[in-house]
mmCIF file of C-alpha atoms in Angstrom:
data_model
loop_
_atom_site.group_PDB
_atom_site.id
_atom_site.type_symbol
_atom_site.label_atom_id
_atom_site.label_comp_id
_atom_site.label_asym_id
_atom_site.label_seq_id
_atom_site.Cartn_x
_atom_site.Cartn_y
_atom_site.Cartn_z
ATOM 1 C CA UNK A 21 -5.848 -15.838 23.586
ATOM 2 C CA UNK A 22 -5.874 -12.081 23.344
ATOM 3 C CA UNK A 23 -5.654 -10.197 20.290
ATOM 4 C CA UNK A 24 -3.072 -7.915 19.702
ATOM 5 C CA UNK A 25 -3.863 -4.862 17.006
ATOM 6 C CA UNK A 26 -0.720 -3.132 15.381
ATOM 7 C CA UNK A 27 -0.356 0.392 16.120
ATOM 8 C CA UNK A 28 0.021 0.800 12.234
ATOM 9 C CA UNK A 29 -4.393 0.128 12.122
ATOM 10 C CA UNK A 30 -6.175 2.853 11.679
ATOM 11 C CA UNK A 31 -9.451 3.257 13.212
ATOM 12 C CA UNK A 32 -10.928 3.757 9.825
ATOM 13 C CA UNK A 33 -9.518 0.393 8.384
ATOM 14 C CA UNK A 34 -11.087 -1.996 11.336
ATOM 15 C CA UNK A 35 -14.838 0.024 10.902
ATOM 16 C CA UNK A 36 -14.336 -1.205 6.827
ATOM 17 C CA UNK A 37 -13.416 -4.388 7.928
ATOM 18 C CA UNK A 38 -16.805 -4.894 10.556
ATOM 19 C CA UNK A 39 -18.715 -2.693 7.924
ATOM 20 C CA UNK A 40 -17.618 -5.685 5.118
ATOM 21 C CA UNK A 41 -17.247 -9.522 6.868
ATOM 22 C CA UNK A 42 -17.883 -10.917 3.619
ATOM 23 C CA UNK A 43 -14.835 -9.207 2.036
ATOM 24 C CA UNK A 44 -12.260 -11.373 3.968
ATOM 25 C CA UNK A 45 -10.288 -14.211 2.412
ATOM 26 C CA UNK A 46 -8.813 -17.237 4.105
ATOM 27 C CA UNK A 47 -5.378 -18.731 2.991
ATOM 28 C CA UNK A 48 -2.046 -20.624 4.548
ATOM 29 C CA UNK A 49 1.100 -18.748 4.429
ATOM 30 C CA UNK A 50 3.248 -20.412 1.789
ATOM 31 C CA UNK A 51 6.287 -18.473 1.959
ATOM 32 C CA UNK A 52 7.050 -15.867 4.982
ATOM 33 C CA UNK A 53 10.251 -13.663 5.551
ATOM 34 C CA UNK A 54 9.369 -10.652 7.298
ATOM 35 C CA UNK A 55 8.725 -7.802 5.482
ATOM 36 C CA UNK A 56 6.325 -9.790 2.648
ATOM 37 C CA UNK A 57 4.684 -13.669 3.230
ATOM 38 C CA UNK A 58 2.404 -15.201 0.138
ATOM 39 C CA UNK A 59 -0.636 -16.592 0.794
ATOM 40 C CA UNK A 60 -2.124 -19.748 -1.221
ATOM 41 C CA UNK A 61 -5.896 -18.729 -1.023
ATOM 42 C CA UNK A 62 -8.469 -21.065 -0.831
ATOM 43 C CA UNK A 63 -9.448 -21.204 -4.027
ATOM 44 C CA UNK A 64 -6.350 -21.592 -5.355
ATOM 45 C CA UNK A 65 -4.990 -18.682 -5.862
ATOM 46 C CA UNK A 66 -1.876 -17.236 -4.432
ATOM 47 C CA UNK A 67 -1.084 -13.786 -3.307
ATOM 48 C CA UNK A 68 1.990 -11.577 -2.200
ATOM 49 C CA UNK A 69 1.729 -8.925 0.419
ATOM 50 C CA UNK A 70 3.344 -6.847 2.254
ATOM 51 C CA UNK A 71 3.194 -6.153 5.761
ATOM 52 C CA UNK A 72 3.891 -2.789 6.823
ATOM 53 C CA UNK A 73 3.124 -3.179 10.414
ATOM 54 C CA UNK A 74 6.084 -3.999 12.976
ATOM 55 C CA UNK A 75 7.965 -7.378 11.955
ATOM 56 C CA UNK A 76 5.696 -10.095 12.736
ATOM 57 C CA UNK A 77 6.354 -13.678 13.238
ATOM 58 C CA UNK A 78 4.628 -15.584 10.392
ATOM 59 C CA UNK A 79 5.220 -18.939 10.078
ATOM 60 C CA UNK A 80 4.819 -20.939 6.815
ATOM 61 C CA UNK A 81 1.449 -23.515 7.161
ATOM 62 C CA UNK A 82 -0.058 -21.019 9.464
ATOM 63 C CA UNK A 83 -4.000 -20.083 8.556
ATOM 64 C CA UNK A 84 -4.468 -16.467 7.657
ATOM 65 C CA UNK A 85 -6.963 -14.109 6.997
ATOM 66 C CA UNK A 86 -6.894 -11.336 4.410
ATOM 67 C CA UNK A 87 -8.954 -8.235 3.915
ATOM 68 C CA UNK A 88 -8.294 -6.586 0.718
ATOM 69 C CA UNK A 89 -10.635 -4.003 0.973
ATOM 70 C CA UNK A 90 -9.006 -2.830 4.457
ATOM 71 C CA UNK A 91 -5.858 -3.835 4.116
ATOM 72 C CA UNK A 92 -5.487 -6.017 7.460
ATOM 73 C CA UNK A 93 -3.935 -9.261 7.491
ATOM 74 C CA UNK A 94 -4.381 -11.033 10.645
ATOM 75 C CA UNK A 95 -2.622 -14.078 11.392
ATOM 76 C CA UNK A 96 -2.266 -16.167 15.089
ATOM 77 C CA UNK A 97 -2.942 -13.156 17.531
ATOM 78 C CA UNK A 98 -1.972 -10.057 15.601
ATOM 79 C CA UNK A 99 -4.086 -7.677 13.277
ATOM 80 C CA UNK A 100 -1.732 -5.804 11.225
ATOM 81 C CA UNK A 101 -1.784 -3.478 8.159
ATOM 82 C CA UNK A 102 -1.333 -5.203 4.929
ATOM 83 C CA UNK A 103 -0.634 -4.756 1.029
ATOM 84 C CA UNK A 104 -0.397 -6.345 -1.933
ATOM 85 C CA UNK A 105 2.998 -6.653 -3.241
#
């Protein structure tokens, strides 16, 4: 499966994400409509965020990964920009 990388990245963001692997958080979406999904985190936790890249097609259950640091969210086989709501 190929990995498809939102035009909305910036360069910048996926050199702090390689420059910081121990930064990203796992999660499953828990709630997904669009424009925002939450995320129940591994530990627990659940967090809110935004997506500003082009609509994507979340689905609730599905396994995420979260870079707060970066901003990227990156779910199935899309890398997109990312922000807590």
């Amino acid at each position: 499966m190929s990995r498809t990388i939102s035009s909305t990245v910036h360069p910048i963001q996926r050199c702090m994400a390689a420059s910081n692997p121990s930064a990203w958080w796992d999660g499953l979406v828990v709630d997904a409509d669009g424009a925002t999904v939450t995320v129940a985190r591994l530990n627990g936790t659940t967090t809110e965020l935004r997506v500003v890249g082009p609509a994507v097609d979340i689905a609730v259950g599905e396994p995420v990964a979260y870079h707060p640091v970066a901003e990227l969210l990156s779910a199935a086989a899309i890398t997109t920009t990312a922000r807590v709501a």
